[in-house]
GROMACS .gro file of C-alpha atoms in nm:
model
  285
    1MET     CA    1   1.496   0.633  -2.205
    2ILE     CA    2   1.835   0.453  -2.096
    3ALA     CA    3   1.734   0.503  -1.733
    4LEU     CA    4   1.379   0.413  -1.772
    5ALA     CA    5   1.485   0.054  -2.036
    6LEU     CA    6   1.695  -0.042  -1.735
    7SER     CA    7   1.498   0.015  -1.458
    8PHE     CA    8   1.238  -0.202  -1.696
    9ALA     CA    9   1.551  -0.449  -1.690
   10ALA     CA   10   1.560  -0.547  -1.330
   11ALA     CA   11   1.115  -0.509  -1.304
   12LEU     CA   12   1.233  -0.811  -1.506
   13GLY     CA   13   1.431  -0.971  -1.287
   14PHE     CA   14   1.196  -0.926  -0.961
   15LEU     CA   15   0.938  -1.088  -1.216
   16GLY     CA   16   1.098  -1.388  -1.369
   17ALA     CA   17   1.278  -1.477  -1.025
   18GLY     CA   18   0.872  -1.546  -0.919
   19PHE     CA   19   0.782  -1.660  -1.156
   20PHE     CA   20   1.031  -1.974  -1.231
   21VAL     CA   21   1.079  -2.006  -0.832
   22ASP     CA   22   0.645  -2.055  -0.887
   23THR     CA   23   0.641  -2.301  -1.130
   24ALA     CA   24   0.957  -2.523  -1.022
   25PHE     CA   25   0.847  -2.539  -0.598
   26GLY     CA   26   0.495  -2.427  -0.575
   27ARG     CA   27   0.386  -2.768  -0.584
   28SER     CA   28   0.689  -2.860  -0.363
   29ARG     CA   29   0.531  -3.000  -0.008
   30VAL     CA   30   0.882  -2.969   0.111
   31PHE     CA   31   1.008  -2.618  -0.008
   32HIS     CA   32   0.653  -2.542   0.109
   33HIS     CA   33   0.790  -2.602   0.390
   34LEU     CA   34   1.105  -2.436   0.412
   35SER     CA   35   0.959  -2.179   0.220
   36VAL     CA   36   0.965  -1.930   0.504
   37VAL     CA   37   1.316  -1.968   0.684
   38ILE     CA   38   1.487  -1.916   0.317
   39ALA     CA   39   1.346  -1.634   0.262
   40ALA     CA   40   1.399  -1.493   0.559
   41GLY     CA   41   1.807  -1.601   0.486
   42ILE     CA   42   1.769  -1.394   0.097
   43LEU     CA   43   1.603  -1.114   0.296
   44LEU     CA   44   1.864  -1.085   0.597
   45GLY     CA   45   2.180  -1.143   0.263
   46VAL     CA   46   2.030  -0.828   0.101
   47ALA     CA   47   2.012  -0.612   0.439
   48PHE     CA   48   2.436  -0.696   0.498
   49ALA     CA   49   2.489  -0.779   0.220
   50ASP     CA   50   2.422  -0.448   0.045
   51LEU     CA   51   2.111  -0.238   0.241
   52LEU     CA   52   2.313  -0.103   0.548
   53PRO     CA   53   2.662  -0.078   0.370
   54GLU     CA   54   2.468   0.175   0.132
   55SER     CA   55   2.285   0.353   0.425
   56PHE     CA   56   2.607   0.394   0.600
   57ASP     CA   57   2.851   0.501   0.348
   58ALA     CA   58   2.539   0.734   0.262
   59LEU     CA   59   2.475   0.913   0.609
   60ASP     CA   60   2.635   0.936   0.947
   61THR     CA   61   2.583   0.669   1.174
   62THR     CA   62   2.383   0.867   1.397
   63TYR     CA   63   2.060   0.939   1.113
   64ALA     CA   64   2.126   0.560   0.888
   65ALA     CA   65   2.049   0.462   1.238
   66LEU     CA   66   1.783   0.689   1.302
   67TRP     CA   67   1.601   0.559   0.950
   68ILE     CA   68   1.688   0.191   1.005
   69GLY     CA   69   1.518   0.186   1.339
   70VAL     CA   70   1.186   0.401   1.193
   71GLY     CA   71   1.214   0.174   0.936
   72PHE     CA   72   1.216  -0.120   1.104
   73LEU     CA   73   0.920   0.042   1.377
   74ALA     CA   74   0.752   0.153   1.091
   75LEU     CA   75   0.658  -0.150   0.996
   76PHE     CA   76   0.645  -0.346   1.367
   77LEU     CA   77   0.285  -0.073   1.417
   78VAL     CA   78   0.147  -0.180   0.990
   79GLU     CA   79   0.179  -0.547   1.101
   80ALA     CA   80  -0.017  -0.431   1.462
   81LEU     CA   81  -0.236  -0.255   1.288
   82MET     CA   82  -0.308  -0.520   1.073
   83ARG     CA   83  -0.256  -0.799   1.356
   84ALA     CA   84  -0.572  -0.620   1.504
   85HIS     CA   85  -0.776  -0.615   1.261
   86THR     CA   86  -0.787  -1.006   1.092
   87HIS     CA   87  -0.845  -1.088   1.499
   88HIS     CA   88  -1.098  -0.857   1.480
   89HIS     CA   89  -1.257  -1.032   1.242
   90GLU     CA   90  -1.172  -1.299   1.291
   91PRO     CA   91  -1.564  -1.421   1.484
   92HIS     CA   92  -1.780  -1.386   1.165
   93ALA     CA   93  -1.546  -1.506   0.974
   94HIS     CA   94  -1.516  -1.907   1.149
   95ALA     CA   95  -1.915  -1.874   1.205
   96HIS     CA   96  -1.941  -1.840   0.846
   97SER     CA   97  -1.740  -2.073   0.741
   98HIS     CA   98  -1.983  -2.297   0.966
   99ALA     CA   99  -2.296  -2.235   0.831
  100ASN     CA  100  -2.169  -2.236   0.449
  101ALA     CA  101  -1.917  -2.556   0.393
  102HIS     CA  102  -1.859  -2.510   0.004
  103ALA     CA  103  -1.823  -2.111   0.066
  104HIS     CA  104  -1.490  -1.975  -0.082
  105SER     CA  105  -1.243  -1.842   0.250
  106HIS     CA  106  -1.230  -1.543   0.300
  107ALA     CA  107  -0.888  -1.449   0.476
  108PRO     CA  108  -0.606  -1.441   0.263
  109VAL     CA  109  -0.425  -1.716   0.388
  110ASP     CA  110  -0.556  -2.044   0.525
  111GLU     CA  111  -0.493  -2.293   0.837
  112ASP     CA  112  -0.248  -2.485   0.653
  113GLY     CA  113  -0.009  -2.176   0.563
  114CYS     CA  114   0.279  -2.095   0.833
  115VAL     CA  115   0.263  -1.695   0.704
  116PRO     CA  116  -0.078  -1.512   0.924
  117ALA     CA  117  -0.306  -1.317   0.699
  118HIS     CA  118  -0.157  -1.007   0.896
  119ALA     CA  119   0.180  -1.105   0.775
  120ILE     CA  120   0.170  -0.982   0.424
  121LEU     CA  121   0.070  -0.652   0.384
  122PRO     CA  122   0.390  -0.535   0.568
  123PHE     CA  123   0.624  -0.787   0.382
  124LEU     CA  124   0.499  -0.645   0.080
  125ILE     CA  125   0.507  -0.328   0.188
  126GLY     CA  126   0.926  -0.364   0.320
  127LEU     CA  127   0.952  -0.505  -0.053
  128ALA     CA  128   0.769  -0.164  -0.238
  129LEU     CA  129   1.000   0.022  -0.057
  130HIS     CA  130   1.318  -0.172  -0.132
  131ASN     CA  131   1.256  -0.143  -0.547
  132PHE     CA  132   1.111   0.214  -0.553
  133THR     CA  133   1.472   0.273  -0.362
  134ASP     CA  134   1.714   0.061  -0.605
  135GLY     CA  135   1.455   0.263  -0.877
  136LEU     CA  136   1.582   0.579  -0.711
  137VAL     CA  137   1.874   0.418  -0.724
  138ILE     CA  138   1.903   0.442  -1.087
  139GLY     CA  139   1.748   0.720  -1.188
  140THR     CA  140   1.986   0.940  -1.014
  141SER     CA  141   2.329   0.741  -1.151
  142TYR     CA  142   2.183   0.763  -1.496
  143GLU     CA  143   2.270   1.203  -1.397
  144VAL     CA  144   2.632   1.033  -1.425
  145SER     CA  145   2.654   0.864  -1.725
  146ASP     CA  146   2.518   0.630  -1.930
  147SER     CA  147   2.775   0.349  -1.849
  148ALA     CA  148   2.693   0.390  -1.520
  149SER     CA  149   2.335   0.399  -1.454
  150THR     CA  150   2.399   0.050  -1.669
  151ALA     CA  151   2.684  -0.049  -1.472
  152VAL     CA  152   2.443   0.025  -1.086
  153ALA     CA  153   2.137  -0.132  -1.321
  154ALA     CA  154   2.328  -0.473  -1.369
  155GLY     CA  155   2.379  -0.481  -0.996
  156ILE     CA  156   1.991  -0.423  -0.918
  157LEU     CA  157   1.942  -0.658  -1.196
  158ILE     CA  158   2.138  -0.920  -0.991
  159HIS     CA  159   2.021  -0.820  -0.631
  160GLN     CA  160   1.645  -0.815  -0.806
  161ILE     CA  161   1.662  -1.158  -0.852
  162PRO     CA  162   1.700  -1.251  -0.435
  163VAL     CA  163   1.392  -1.033  -0.346
  164GLY     CA  164   1.163  -1.218  -0.603
  165LEU     CA  165   1.235  -1.551  -0.497
  166SER     CA  166   1.210  -1.427  -0.165
  167PHE     CA  167   0.821  -1.292  -0.245
  168ALA     CA  168   0.723  -1.590  -0.435
  169ALA     CA  169   0.877  -1.800  -0.137
  170VAL     CA  170   0.644  -1.580   0.145
  171LEU     CA  171   0.397  -1.576  -0.112
  172ILE     CA  172   0.366  -1.947  -0.154
  173ALA     CA  173   0.401  -1.995   0.184
  174SER     CA  174   0.125  -1.833   0.279
  175ASN     CA  175  -0.130  -1.986  -0.013
  176VAL     CA  176  -0.143  -1.662  -0.203
  177PRO     CA  177  -0.341  -1.712  -0.497
  178HIS     CA  178  -0.189  -1.751  -0.785
  179ARG     CA  179  -0.336  -1.426  -0.994
  180ARG     CA  180  -0.327  -1.264  -0.697
  181MET     CA  181   0.048  -1.325  -0.670
  182ARG     CA  182   0.129  -1.217  -0.943
  183ARG     CA  183  -0.087  -0.910  -0.951
  184ASN     CA  184   0.122  -0.807  -0.622
  185ALA     CA  185   0.455  -0.910  -0.819
  186ALA     CA  186   0.344  -0.642  -1.135
  187LEU     CA  187   0.282  -0.427  -0.889
  188ILE     CA  188   0.590  -0.426  -0.631
  189GLY     CA  189   0.767  -0.488  -0.966
  190GLY     CA  190   0.723  -0.204  -1.118
  191MET     CA  191   0.768   0.075  -0.795
  192ILE     CA  192   1.102   0.045  -0.995
  193VAL     CA  193   0.983   0.219  -1.239
  194LEU     CA  194   0.804   0.447  -1.073
  195GLY     CA  195   1.144   0.499  -0.852
  196THR     CA  196   1.277   0.622  -1.243
  197LEU     CA  197   1.000   0.829  -1.274
  198VAL     CA  198   1.042   1.024  -0.980
  199VAL     CA  199   1.395   1.080  -1.037
  200LEU     CA  200   1.311   1.148  -1.398
  201ALA     CA  201   1.085   1.439  -1.303
  202ILE     CA  202   1.243   1.584  -1.044
  203PRO     CA  203   1.633   1.591  -1.141
  204ASP     CA  204   1.757   1.753  -0.794
  205LEU     CA  205   1.723   1.450  -0.564
  206SER     CA  206   2.004   1.491  -0.298
  207ASP     CA  207   2.199   1.185  -0.172
  208THR     CA  208   2.077   1.211   0.227
  209THR     CA  209   1.727   1.161   0.082
  210LEU     CA  210   1.825   0.883  -0.134
  211GLY     CA  211   2.072   0.716   0.164
  212ALA     CA  212   1.686   0.816   0.364
  213LEU     CA  213   1.527   0.632   0.175
  214THR     CA  214   1.824   0.310   0.195
  215ALA     CA  215   1.778   0.363   0.571
  216LEU     CA  216   1.403   0.286   0.615
  217SER     CA  217   1.343   0.002   0.335
  218ALA     CA  218   1.728  -0.142   0.554
  219GLY     CA  219   1.471  -0.124   0.841
  220ALA     CA  220   1.188  -0.220   0.717
  221VAL     CA  221   1.355  -0.565   0.544
  222LEU     CA  222   1.592  -0.601   0.838
  223TYR     CA  223   1.220  -0.662   1.056
  224ILE     CA  224   1.010  -0.915   0.797
  225ALA     CA  225   1.353  -1.197   0.766
  226GLY     CA  226   1.461  -1.150   1.131
  227GLY     CA  227   1.175  -1.028   1.326
  228HIS     CA  228   0.892  -1.178   1.200
  229LEU     CA  229   0.962  -1.493   0.836
  230LEU     CA  230   1.302  -1.621   1.116
  231PRO     CA  231   1.074  -1.625   1.423
  232GLU     CA  232   0.714  -1.720   1.295
  233ALA     CA  233   0.954  -1.983   1.062
  234GLN     CA  234   1.159  -2.171   1.406
  235SER     CA  235   0.832  -2.168   1.571
  236GLU     CA  236   0.571  -2.386   1.293
  237TYR     CA  237   0.818  -2.638   1.179
  238ARG     CA  238   1.050  -2.848   1.316
  239HIS     CA  239   1.224  -2.951   1.002
  240PRO     CA  240   1.548  -3.050   1.000
  241GLY     CA  241   1.620  -2.953   0.642
  242VAL     CA  242   1.488  -2.603   0.792
  243ALA     CA  243   1.837  -2.458   0.999
  244ALA     CA  244   2.056  -2.584   0.703
  245ALA     CA  245   1.856  -2.421   0.455
  246PHE     CA  246   1.866  -2.015   0.646
  247VAL     CA  247   2.206  -2.079   0.640
  248ILE     CA  248   2.233  -2.152   0.300
  249ALA     CA  249   2.063  -1.904   0.169
  250LEU     CA  250   2.182  -1.652   0.400
  251LEU     CA  251   2.530  -1.675   0.341
  252GLY     CA  252   2.473  -1.781  -0.054
  253THR     CA  253   2.264  -1.454  -0.084
  254ILE     CA  254   2.537  -1.242   0.061
  255ALA     CA  255   2.803  -1.453  -0.141
  256PHE     CA  256   2.583  -1.359  -0.475
  257VAL     CA  257   2.498  -1.024  -0.419
  258GLY     CA  258   2.791  -0.892  -0.249
  259LEU     CA  259   3.062  -1.009  -0.555
  260PHE     CA  260   2.882  -0.867  -0.779
  261SER     CA  261   2.765  -0.526  -0.597
  262ASP     CA  262   3.123  -0.483  -0.534
  263GLU     CA  263   3.207  -0.527  -0.940
  264HIS     CA  264   2.906  -0.313  -1.068
  265SER     CA  265   2.942  -0.009  -0.797
  266HIS     CA  266   3.304   0.017  -0.869
  267GLY     CA  267   3.246  -0.017  -1.262
  268ALA     CA  268   2.986   0.266  -1.106
  269ASP     CA  269   3.242   0.534  -0.880
  270ASP     CA  270   3.547   0.543  -1.153
  271ASP     CA  271   3.244   0.695  -1.366
  272ALA     CA  272   3.121   0.941  -1.172
  273ASP     CA  273   3.546   1.015  -1.102
  274HIS     CA  274   3.588   1.114  -1.495
  275ALA     CA  275   3.263   1.245  -1.503
  276ALA     CA  276   3.426   1.454  -1.165
  277HIS     CA  277   3.721   1.513  -1.385
  278ALA     CA  278   3.607   1.644  -1.688
  279ASP     CA  279   3.337   1.890  -1.568
  280HIS     CA  280   3.653   2.051  -1.315
  281ALA     CA  281   3.863   2.043  -1.682
  282SER     CA  282   3.603   2.241  -1.868
  283HIS     CA  283   3.554   2.445  -1.561
  284ASP     CA  284   3.949   2.546  -1.500
  285ASP     CA  285   3.988   2.600  -1.960
   0.00000   0.00000   0.00000
């Protein structure tokens, strides 16, 4: 129950950050223009400071690189399929809009949105995979000790804040309706809880499996941020603050996530060492 409560807390961190951005900046045109590049900086910061180091710690270099590549390629293929589907339906949507000027658009993003419709699903899939992996981490750390689980969950809660910020920033830039944004936020935040439930149901999840999932999510996040959001922002906007916003978001996230993840990971490692020594002593007795 402790692990489940901690995963709910991490999910609330994600939801709270997204709600804050939507409430405070959702109506700002300046933020609308800068939100995509800010999201790219935040997600790349999370990848560089957290996901990539964790992947290479858990797996051999070759396997880590392989799973990162698989995650990157999987999101590329998903977006390619969505792009083809969107383009296939564009003529019908265009004709429909001329036939009835007062009809609602069926496209998830209107003509002012920076992020095209075909990019939204890969973005949501990538964040869902990332949050699911975070839930697995909380569950597996609970197997070590309660204090280890608390320390790890605190670190995940901290880095869920920038993830929630990036989620809201991209959906605001895409002009996604508030109701749909809240529904997607609940689903993606709930993936943390789902990951923890999976570990509680299957307690023998190996470190290799967890490392592979972390590497997969790293590749997905790298594709979302570096392969799509950043080029999209650079091509769409010539706002003088774009470069500065990206640098601040990237370096700020690396410092923020890196500082807290180091602190909490050391605490979790100490708890794991104590648990291992206690187990060894019991066998000696």
